[in-house]
GROMACS .gro file of C-alpha atoms in nm:
model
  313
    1UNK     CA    1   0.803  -3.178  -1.799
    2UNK     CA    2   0.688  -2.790  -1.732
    3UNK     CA    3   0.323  -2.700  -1.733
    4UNK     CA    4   0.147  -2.587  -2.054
    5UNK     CA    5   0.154  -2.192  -1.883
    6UNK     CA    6   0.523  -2.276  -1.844
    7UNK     CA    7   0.607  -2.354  -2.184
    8UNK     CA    8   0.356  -2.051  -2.325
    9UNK     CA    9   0.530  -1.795  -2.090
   10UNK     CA   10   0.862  -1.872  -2.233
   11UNK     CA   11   0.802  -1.893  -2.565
   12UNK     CA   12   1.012  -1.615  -2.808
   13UNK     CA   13   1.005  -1.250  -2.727
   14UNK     CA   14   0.972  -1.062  -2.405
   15UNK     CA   15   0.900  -1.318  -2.156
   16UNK     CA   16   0.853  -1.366  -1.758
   17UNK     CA   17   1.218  -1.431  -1.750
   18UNK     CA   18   1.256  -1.096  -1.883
   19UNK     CA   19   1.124  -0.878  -1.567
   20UNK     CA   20   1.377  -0.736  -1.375
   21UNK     CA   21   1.460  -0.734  -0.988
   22UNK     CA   22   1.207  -0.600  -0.838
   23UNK     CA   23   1.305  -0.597  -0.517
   24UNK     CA   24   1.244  -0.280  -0.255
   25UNK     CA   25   0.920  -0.214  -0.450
   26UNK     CA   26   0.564  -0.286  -0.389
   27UNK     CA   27   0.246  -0.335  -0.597
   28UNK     CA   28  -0.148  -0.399  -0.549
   29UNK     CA   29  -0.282  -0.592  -0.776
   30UNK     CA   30  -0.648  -0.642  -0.799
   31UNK     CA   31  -0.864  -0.952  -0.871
   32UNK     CA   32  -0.521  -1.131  -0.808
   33UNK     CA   33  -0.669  -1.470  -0.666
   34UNK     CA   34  -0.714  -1.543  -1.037
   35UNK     CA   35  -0.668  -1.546  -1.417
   36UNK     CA   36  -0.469  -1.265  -1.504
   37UNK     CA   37  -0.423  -1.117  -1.142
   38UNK     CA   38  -0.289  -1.424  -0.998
   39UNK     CA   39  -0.045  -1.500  -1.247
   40UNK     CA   40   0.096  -1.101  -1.264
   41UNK     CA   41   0.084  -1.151  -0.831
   42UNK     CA   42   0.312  -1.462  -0.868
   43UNK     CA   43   0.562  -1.310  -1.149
   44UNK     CA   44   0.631  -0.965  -0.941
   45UNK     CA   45   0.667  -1.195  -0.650
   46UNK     CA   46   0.897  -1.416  -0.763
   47UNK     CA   47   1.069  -1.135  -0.909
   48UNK     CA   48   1.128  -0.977  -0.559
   49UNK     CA   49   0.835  -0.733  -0.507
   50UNK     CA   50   0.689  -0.727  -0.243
   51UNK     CA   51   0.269  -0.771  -0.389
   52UNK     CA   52  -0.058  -0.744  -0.195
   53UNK     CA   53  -0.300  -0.948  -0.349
   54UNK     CA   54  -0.638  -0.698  -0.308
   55UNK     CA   55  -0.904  -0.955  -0.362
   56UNK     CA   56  -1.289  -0.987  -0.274
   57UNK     CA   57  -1.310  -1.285  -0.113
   58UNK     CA   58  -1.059  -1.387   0.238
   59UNK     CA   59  -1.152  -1.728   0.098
   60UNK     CA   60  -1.034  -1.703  -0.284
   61UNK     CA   61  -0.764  -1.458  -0.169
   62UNK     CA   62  -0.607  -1.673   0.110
   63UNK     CA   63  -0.552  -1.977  -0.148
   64UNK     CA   64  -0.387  -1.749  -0.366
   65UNK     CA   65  -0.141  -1.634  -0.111
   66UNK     CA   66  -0.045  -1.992   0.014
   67UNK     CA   67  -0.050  -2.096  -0.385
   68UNK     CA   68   0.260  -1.796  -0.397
   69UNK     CA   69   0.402  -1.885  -0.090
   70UNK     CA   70   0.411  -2.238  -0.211
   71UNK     CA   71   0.558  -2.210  -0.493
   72UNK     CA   72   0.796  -1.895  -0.422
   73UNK     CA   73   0.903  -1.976  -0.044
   74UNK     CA   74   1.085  -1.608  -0.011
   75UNK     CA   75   0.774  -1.424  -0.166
   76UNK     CA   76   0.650  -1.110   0.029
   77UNK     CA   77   0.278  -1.129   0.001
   78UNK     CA   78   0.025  -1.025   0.201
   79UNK     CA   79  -0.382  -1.032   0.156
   80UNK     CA   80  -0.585  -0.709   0.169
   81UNK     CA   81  -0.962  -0.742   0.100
   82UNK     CA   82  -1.100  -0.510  -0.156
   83UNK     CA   83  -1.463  -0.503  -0.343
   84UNK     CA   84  -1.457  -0.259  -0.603
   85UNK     CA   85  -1.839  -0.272  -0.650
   86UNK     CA   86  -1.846  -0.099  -0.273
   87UNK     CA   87  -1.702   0.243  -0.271
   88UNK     CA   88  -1.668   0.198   0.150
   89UNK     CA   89  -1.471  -0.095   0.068
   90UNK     CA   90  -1.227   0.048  -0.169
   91UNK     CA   91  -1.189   0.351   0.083
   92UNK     CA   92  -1.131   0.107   0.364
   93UNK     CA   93  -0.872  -0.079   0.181
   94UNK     CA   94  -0.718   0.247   0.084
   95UNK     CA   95  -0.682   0.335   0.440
   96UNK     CA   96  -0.502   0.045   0.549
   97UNK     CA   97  -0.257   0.124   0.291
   98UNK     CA   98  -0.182   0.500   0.448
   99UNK     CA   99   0.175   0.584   0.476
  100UNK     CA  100   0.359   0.293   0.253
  101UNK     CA  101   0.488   0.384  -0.054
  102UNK     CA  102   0.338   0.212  -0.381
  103UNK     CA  103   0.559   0.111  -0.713
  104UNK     CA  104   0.300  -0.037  -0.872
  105UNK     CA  105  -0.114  -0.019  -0.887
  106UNK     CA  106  -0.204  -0.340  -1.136
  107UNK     CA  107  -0.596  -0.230  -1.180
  108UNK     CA  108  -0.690  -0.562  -1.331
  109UNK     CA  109  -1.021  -0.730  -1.151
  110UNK     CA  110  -1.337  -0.725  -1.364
  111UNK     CA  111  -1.637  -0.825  -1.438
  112UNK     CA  112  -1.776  -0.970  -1.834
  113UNK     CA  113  -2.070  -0.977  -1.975
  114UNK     CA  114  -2.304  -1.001  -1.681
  115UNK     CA  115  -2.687  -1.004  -1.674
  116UNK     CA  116  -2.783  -0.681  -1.488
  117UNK     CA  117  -2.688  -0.580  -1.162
  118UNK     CA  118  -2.645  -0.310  -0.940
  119UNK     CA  119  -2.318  -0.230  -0.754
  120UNK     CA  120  -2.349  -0.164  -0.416
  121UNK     CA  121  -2.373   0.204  -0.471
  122UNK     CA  122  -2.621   0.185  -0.748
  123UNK     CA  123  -2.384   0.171  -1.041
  124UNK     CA  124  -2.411  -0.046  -1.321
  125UNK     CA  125  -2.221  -0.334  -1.187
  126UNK     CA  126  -1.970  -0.354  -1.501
  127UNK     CA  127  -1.908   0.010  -1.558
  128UNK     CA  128  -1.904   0.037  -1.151
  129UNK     CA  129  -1.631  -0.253  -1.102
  130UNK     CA  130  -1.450  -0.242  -1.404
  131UNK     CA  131  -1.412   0.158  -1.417
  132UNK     CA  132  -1.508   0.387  -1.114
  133UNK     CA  133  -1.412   0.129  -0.845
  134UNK     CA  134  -1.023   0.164  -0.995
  135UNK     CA  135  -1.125   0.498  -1.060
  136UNK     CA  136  -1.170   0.579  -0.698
  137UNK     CA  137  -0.919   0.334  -0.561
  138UNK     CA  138  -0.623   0.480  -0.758
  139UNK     CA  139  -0.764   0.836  -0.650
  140UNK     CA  140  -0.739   0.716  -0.288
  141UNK     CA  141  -0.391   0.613  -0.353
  142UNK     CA  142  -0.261   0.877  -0.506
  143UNK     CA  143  -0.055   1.027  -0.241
  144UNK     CA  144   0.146   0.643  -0.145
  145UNK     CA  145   0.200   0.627  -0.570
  146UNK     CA  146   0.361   0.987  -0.577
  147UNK     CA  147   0.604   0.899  -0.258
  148UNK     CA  148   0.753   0.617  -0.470
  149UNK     CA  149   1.078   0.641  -0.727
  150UNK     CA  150   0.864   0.599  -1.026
  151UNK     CA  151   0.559   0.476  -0.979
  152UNK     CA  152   0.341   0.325  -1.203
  153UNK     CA  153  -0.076   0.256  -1.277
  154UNK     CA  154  -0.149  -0.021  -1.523
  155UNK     CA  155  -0.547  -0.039  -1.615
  156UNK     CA  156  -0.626  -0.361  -1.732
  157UNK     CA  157  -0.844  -0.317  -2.076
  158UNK     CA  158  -0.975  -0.580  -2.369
  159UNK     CA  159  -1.000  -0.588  -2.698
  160UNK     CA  160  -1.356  -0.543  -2.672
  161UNK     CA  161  -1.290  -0.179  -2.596
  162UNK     CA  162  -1.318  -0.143  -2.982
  163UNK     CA  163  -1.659  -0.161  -2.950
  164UNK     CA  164  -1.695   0.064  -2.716
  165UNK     CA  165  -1.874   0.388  -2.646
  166UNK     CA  166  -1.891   0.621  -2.345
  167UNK     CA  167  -2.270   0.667  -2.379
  168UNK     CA  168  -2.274   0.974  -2.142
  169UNK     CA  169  -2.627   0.995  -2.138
  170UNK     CA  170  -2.705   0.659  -1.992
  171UNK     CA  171  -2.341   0.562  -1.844
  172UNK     CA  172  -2.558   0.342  -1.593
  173UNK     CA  173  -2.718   0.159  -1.893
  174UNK     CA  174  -3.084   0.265  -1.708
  175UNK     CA  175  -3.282   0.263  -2.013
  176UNK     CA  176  -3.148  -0.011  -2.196
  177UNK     CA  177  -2.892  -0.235  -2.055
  178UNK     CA  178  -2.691  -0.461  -2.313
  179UNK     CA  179  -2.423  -0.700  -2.165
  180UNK     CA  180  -2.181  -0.677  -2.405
  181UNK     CA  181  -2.236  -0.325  -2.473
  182UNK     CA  182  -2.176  -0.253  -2.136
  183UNK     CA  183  -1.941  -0.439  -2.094
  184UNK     CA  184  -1.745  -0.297  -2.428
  185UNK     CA  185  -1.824   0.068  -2.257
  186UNK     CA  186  -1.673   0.006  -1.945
  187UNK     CA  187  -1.350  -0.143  -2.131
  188UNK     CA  188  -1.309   0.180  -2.332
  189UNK     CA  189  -1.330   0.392  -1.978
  190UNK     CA  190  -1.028   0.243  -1.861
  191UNK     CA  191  -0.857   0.345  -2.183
  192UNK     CA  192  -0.954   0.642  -2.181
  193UNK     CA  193  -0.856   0.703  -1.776
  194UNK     CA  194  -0.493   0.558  -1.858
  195UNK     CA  195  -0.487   0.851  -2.137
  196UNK     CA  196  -0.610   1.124  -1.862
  197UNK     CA  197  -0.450   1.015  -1.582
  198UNK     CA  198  -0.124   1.049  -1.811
  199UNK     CA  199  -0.229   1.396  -1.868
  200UNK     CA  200  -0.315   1.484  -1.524
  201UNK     CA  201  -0.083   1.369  -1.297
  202UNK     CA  202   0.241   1.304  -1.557
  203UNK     CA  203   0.474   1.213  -1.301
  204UNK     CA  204   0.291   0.846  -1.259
  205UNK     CA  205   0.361   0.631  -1.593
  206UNK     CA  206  -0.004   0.549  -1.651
  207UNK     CA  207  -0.027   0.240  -1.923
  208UNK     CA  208  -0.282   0.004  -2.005
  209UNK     CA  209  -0.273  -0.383  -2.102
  210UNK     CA  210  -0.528  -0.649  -2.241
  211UNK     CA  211  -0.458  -1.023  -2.241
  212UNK     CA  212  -0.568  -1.113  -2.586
  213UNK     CA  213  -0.770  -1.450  -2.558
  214UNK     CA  214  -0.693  -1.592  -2.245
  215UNK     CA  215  -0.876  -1.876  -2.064
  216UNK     CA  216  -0.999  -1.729  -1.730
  217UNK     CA  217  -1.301  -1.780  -1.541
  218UNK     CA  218  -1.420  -1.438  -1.698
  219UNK     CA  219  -1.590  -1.593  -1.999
  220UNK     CA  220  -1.806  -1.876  -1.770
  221UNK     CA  221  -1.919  -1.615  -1.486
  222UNK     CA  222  -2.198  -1.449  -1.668
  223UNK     CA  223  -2.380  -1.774  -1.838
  224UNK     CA  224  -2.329  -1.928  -1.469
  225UNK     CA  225  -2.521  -1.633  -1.322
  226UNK     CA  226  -2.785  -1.653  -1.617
  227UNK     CA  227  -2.848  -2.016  -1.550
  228UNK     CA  228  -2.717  -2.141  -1.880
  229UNK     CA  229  -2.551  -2.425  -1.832
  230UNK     CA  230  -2.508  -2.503  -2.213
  231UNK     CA  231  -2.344  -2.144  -2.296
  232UNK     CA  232  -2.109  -2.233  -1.962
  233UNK     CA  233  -1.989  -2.572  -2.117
  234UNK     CA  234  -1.940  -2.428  -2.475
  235UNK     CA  235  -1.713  -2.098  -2.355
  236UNK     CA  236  -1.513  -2.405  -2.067
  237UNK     CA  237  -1.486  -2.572  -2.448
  238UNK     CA  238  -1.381  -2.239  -2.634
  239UNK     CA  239  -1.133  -2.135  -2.367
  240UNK     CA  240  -0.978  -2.486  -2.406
  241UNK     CA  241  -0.938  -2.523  -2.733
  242UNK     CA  242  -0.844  -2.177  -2.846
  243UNK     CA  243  -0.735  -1.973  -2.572
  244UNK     CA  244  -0.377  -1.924  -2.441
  245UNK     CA  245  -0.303  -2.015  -2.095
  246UNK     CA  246  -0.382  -1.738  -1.828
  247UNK     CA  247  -0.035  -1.716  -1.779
  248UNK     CA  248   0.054  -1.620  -2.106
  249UNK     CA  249  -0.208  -1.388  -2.069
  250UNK     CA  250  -0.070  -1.214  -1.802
  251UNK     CA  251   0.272  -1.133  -1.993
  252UNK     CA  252   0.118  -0.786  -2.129
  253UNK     CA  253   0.035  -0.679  -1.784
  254UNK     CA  254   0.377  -0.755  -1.654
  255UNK     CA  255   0.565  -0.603  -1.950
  256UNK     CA  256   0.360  -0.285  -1.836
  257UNK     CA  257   0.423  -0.296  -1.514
  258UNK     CA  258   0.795  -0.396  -1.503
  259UNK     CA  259   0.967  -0.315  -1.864
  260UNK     CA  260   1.185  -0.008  -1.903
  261UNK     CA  261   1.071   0.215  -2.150
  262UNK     CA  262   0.686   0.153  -2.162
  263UNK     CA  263   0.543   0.515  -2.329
  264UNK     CA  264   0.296   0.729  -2.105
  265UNK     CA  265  -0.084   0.685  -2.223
  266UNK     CA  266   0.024   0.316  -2.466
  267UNK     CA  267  -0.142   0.015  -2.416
  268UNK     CA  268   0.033  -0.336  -2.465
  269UNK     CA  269  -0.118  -0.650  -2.551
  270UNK     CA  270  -0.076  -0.983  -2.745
  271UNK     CA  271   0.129  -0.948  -3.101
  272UNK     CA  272  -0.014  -1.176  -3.276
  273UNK     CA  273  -0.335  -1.022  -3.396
  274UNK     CA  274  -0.385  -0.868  -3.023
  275UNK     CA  275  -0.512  -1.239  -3.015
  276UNK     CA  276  -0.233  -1.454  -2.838
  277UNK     CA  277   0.167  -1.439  -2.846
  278UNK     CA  278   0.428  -1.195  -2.643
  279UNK     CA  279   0.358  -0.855  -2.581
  280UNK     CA  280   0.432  -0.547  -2.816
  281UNK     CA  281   0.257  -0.184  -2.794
  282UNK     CA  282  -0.116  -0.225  -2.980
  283UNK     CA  283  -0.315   0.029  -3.150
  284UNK     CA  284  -0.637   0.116  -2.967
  285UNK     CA  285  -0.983   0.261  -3.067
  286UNK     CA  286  -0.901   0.616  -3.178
  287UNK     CA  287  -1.183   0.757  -2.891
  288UNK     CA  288  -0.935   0.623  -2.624
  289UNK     CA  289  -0.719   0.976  -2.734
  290UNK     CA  290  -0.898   1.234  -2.742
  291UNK     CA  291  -0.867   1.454  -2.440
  292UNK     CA  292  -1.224   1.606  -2.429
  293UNK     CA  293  -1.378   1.288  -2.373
  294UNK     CA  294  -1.107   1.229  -2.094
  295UNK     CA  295  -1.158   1.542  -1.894
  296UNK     CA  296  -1.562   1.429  -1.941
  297UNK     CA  297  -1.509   1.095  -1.831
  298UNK     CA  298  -1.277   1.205  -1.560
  299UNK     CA  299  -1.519   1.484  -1.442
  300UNK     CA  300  -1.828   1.237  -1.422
  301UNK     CA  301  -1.585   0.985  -1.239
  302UNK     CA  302  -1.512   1.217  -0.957
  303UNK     CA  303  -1.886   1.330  -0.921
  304UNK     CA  304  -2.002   0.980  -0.895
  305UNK     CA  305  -1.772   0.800  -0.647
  306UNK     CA  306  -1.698   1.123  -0.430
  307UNK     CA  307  -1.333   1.108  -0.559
  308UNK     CA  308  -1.124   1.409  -0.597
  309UNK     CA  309  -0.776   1.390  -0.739
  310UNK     CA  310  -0.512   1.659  -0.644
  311UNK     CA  311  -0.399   1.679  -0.977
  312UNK     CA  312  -0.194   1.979  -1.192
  313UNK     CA  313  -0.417   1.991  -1.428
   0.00000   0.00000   0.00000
């Protein structure tokens, strides 16, 4: 009998089964030795692509790999280390990537809802992770995306992005940090750098996706960094009673990544409420649109991690 993430990844509409060869193209995906990043990893692998899994720990990221290679012998995956809350990281991971061509960027690893921290550039750890790190790491590969056939960014949003506002006078959350504020902020930026980056540099197909309600280790991190055990137990309970699989998750993501036709700027998610089920284009929060707070957003980005795109714009 299949696995419950089996049986959710194949139930009606677009499916796994649905992506098509992949083979002769690459993709990065990041935060892939989990959750939603694993499970997209696996998929384009098994489909043929050949997939570096860009992941913070060697650890965490090597049992990934051997969990692919395990379970798709002929899968071309390889394990580059990336921390997207160090800006010398991401430009040292972009480096070893100089000179191969790149199909697909998945932008997916995050950060939820975490008591306050610094990045290691001084960033607020959730807008610094979850935005400018994929900020500045699809800047630095914008020259391997361009040599590719028809490349592709995906930014990896939530549905929390509804509650989001870029607050450009305290983006860093200095004089009064929220979690879930800041969290809801930095969700919104990656909308709203799909949108620009569409704008900017039109010959990449820039799309965003958002899992719905999945059951990742996202929801546990930040009461197991505050110490609260009890909140820790009750979201383990919440993810198991109510969440789909991680693997159903993932199907937005790799319906963005692989299916023909995706629009430039949408964002895809769960149809069912944007809450669980196969993936269909979503509406988003109307700020996600509007093109002067994208060329803000996108001008602040480049001051703050150093990163210039050569765009046409």
């Amino acid at each position: 009998m299949g696995s419950r993430d089996d049986v959710e990844v194949t139930m009606g509409g677009w499916s796994a089964a649905d992506i098509p060869d992949l083979s002769g193209r690459r993709a990065i995906v990041t935060g892939a030795n989990s959750g939603i990043g694993y499970h997209a990893a696996l998929e384009l692998a098994r489909h043929g692509a050949s997939v570096v899994l860009a992941c913070r720990s060697a650890e965490r990221g090597q049992a990934a790999h051997d969990r692919i290679a395990a379970a798709v012998p002929a899968a071309d995956v390889e394990l580059g280390i990336l921390d997207l809350a160090d800006l010398s990281s991401v430009r040292e991971f972009a480096a070893r990537e100089e000179g191969r061509p790149l199909d697909v960027l998945v932008n997916n690893a995050g950060v939820m809802a975490l008591p306050k921290r610094a990045t290691a550039d001084g960033f607020e750890m959730q807008f610094g992770t979850n935005h400018l790190g994929h900020f500045a790491l699809t800047g630095l590969l914008l020259a391997a995306l361009r040599s590719a056939d028809a490349p592709r960014v995906v930014n990896v949003t939530s549905g929390f992005a509804w509650a989001g506002k870029l607050n450009f006078g305290d983006l860093q959350s200095a004089r009064k940090y929220r979690k879930w504020t800041a969290y809801a902020q930095s969700k919104l930026a990656n909308l709203v750098f799909t949108k620009e980056l569409g704008r900017r540099v039109p010959e990449i197909t820039a799309v965003a996706a958002h899992p719905g309600f999945a059951a990742t280790n996202l929801q546990q991190t930040g009461p197991r960094m505050e110490g609260s055990r009890g909140q820790e137990r009750l979201m383990g309970a919440v993810n198991a009673a109510v969440a789909q699989s991680a693997a159903a998750g993932a199907l937005p993501t790799l319906y963005a990544a692989t299916a023909p036709g995706v629009e430039q700027g949408a964002c895809y998610g769960p149809r069912l409420a944007q809450y669980r089920g196969a993936p269909t284009k979503v509406v988003v929060n109307p700020a996600a649109k509007r093109p002067e707070l994208g060329a803000r957003l996108w001008e602040v980005s480049e001051s703050l991690t150093g990163v210039a795109f050569a765009t046409s714009v």
